[in-house]
Short mmCIF file of C-alpha atoms in Angstrom, two decimals:
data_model
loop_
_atom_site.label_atom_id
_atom_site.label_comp_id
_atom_site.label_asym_id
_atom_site.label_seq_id
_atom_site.Cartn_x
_atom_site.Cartn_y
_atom_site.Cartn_z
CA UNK N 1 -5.02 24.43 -3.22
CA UNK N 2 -7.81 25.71 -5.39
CA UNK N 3 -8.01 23.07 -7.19
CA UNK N 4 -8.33 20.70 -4.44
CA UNK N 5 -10.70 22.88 -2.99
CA UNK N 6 -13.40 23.24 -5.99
CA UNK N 7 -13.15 18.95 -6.38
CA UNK N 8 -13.51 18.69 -2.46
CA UNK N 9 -16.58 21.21 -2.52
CA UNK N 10 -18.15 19.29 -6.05
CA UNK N 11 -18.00 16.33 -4.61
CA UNK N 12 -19.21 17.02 -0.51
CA UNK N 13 -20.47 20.75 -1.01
CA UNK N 14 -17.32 21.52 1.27
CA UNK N 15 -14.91 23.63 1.36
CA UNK N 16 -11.42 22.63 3.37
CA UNK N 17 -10.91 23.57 6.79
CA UNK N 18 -7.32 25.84 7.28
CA UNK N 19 -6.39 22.44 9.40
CA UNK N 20 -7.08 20.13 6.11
CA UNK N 21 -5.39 22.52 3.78
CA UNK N 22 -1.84 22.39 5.89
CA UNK N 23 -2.08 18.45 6.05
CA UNK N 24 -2.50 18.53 2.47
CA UNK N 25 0.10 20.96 1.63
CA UNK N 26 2.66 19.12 3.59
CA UNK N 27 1.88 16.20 1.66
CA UNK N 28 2.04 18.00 -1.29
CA UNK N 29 5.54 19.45 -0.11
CA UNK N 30 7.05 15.73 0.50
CA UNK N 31 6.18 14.71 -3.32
CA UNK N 32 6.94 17.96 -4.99
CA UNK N 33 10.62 17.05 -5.97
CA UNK N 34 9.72 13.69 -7.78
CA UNK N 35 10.36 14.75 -11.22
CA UNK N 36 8.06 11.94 -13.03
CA UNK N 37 4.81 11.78 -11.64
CA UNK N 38 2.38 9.92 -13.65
CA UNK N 39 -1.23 7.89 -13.05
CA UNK N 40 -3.34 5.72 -15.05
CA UNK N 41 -7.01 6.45 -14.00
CA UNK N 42 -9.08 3.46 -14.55
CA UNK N 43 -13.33 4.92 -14.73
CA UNK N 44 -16.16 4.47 -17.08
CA UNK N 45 -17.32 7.88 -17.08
CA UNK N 46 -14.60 10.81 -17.67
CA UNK N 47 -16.67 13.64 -16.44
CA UNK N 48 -17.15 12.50 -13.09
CA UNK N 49 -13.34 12.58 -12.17
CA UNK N 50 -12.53 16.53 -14.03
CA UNK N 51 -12.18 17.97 -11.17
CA UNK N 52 -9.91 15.53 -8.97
CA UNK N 53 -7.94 15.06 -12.27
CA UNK N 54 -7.37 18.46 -12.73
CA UNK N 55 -6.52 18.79 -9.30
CA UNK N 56 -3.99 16.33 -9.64
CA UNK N 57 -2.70 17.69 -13.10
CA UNK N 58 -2.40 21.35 -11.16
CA UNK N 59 0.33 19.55 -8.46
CA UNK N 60 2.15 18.33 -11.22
CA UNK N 61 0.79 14.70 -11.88
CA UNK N 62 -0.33 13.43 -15.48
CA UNK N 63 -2.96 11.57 -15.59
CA UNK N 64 -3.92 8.64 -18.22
CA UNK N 65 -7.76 7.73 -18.56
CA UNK N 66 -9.29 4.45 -20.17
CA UNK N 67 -12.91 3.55 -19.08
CA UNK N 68 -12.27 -0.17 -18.80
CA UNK N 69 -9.86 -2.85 -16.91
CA UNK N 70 -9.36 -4.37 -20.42
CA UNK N 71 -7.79 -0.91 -21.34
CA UNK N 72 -6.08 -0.65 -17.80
CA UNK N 73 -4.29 -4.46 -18.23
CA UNK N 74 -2.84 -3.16 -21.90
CA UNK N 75 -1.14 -0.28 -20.76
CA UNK N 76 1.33 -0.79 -17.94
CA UNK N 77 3.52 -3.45 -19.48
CA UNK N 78 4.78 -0.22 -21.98
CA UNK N 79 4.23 2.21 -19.98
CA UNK N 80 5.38 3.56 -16.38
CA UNK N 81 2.91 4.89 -13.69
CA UNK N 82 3.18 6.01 -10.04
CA UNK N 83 -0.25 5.17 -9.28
CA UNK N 84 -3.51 3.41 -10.50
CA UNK N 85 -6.77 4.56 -9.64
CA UNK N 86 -9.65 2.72 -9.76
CA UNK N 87 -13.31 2.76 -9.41
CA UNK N 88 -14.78 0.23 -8.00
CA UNK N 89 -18.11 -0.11 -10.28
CA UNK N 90 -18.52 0.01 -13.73
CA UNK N 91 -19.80 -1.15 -17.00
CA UNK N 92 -17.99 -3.95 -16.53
CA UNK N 93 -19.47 -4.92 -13.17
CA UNK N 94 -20.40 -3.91 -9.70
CA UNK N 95 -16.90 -5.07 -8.06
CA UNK N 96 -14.82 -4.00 -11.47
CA UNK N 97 -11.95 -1.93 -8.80
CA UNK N 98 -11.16 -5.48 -7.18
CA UNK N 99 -10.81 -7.13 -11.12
CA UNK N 100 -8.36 -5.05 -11.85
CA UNK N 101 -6.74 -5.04 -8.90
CA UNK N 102 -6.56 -8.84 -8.60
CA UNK N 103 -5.27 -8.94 -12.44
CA UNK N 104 -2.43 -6.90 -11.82
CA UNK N 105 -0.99 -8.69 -8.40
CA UNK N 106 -1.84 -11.70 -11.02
CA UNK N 107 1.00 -10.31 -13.33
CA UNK N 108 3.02 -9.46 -11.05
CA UNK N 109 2.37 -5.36 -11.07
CA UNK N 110 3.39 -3.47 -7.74
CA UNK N 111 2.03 -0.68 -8.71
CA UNK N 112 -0.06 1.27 -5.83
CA UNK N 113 -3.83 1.02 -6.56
CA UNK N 114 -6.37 3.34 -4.68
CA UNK N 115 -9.94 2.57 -4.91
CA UNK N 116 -11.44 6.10 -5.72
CA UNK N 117 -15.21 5.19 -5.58
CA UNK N 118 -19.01 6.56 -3.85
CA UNK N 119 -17.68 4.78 -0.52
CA UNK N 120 -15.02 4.83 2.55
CA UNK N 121 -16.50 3.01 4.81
CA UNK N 122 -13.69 1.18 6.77
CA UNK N 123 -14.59 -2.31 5.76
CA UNK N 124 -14.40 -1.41 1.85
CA UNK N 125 -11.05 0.00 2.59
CA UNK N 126 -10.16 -2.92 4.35
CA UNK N 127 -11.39 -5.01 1.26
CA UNK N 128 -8.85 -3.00 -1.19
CA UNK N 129 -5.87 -2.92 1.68
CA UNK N 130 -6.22 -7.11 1.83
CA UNK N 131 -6.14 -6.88 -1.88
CA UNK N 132 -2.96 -5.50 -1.87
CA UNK N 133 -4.25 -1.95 -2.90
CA UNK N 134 -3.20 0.94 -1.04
CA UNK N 135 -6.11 2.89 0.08
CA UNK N 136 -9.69 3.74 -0.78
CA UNK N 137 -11.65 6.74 -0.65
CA UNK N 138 -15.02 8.66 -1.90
CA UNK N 139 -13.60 11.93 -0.99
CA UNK N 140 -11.15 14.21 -3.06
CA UNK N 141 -8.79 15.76 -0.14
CA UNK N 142 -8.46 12.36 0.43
CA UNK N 143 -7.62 10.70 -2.48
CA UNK N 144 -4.93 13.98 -3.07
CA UNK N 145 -3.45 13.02 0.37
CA UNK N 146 -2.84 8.99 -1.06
CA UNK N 147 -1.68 9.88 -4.10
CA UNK N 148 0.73 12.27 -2.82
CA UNK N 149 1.95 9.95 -0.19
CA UNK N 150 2.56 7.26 -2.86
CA UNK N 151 4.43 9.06 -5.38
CA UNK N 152 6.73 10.28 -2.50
CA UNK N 153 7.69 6.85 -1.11
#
């Protein structure tokens, strides 16, 4: 829960209420007995997810990083991962989360894709849900919640 905590107070200046750290432990409880838990992180700039990756590494989930969707598309067909997450901007371009996410329905990829970017505004989540991504979020507690939920199912 620390961990959580020091990415939920970088990012909002926050720390978690009691009632936010249950729902998050329970959630945490329903993945902990998935042995292989692993994520490919898709984000042009490394130091602004330490904390939330760390956070994630700390429940037990490895995490993968390339800065690109070119990087992101090379990976998966050798590799196995839980999760994706994207943001939405980068280098690349403003709407870089939906690229990637449209390239690997394209393929054929089910793999859950959450949209970890500066905004959660319910008609950008509603964007990445039509997509066929599983959730988007600007805030940590959050995106721990998703992630947990997905590697349980």
């Amino acid at each position: 829960m620390y961990r959580i905590n020091t990415a939920q107070k970088a990012r909002t200046g926050q720390d978690l209420t009691d009632e936010r750290r249950a729902q998050l432990m329970d959630a945490y409880e329903r993945a902990a007995g998935i042995d292989f838990k692993c994520l490919l992180w898709v984000d042009d700039n490394e130091r602004w997810i330490e904390y939330e990756r760390a956070m994630l590494e700390a429940a037990g989930v490895s995490t993968v990083w390339v800065p690109s969707t070119e990087r992101a598309l090379e990976l998966p067909t050798g590799n196995s991962f839980h999760i994706i997450i994207s943001d939405m901007g980068r280098s690349e371009g403003p709407q870089e989360g939906f690229a990637l996410l449209d390239a690997i329905r394209a393929r054929g990829y089910q793999t859950p894709l959450i949209v970890y970017s500066g905004s959660d505004r319910s008609d950008h989540v509603r964007a990445v849900l039509d997509r066929g991504g599983q959730g988007a979020t600007n805030d940590p507690s959050r995106l721990f919640e998703l992630v947990m939920n997905e590697v349980s199912r």
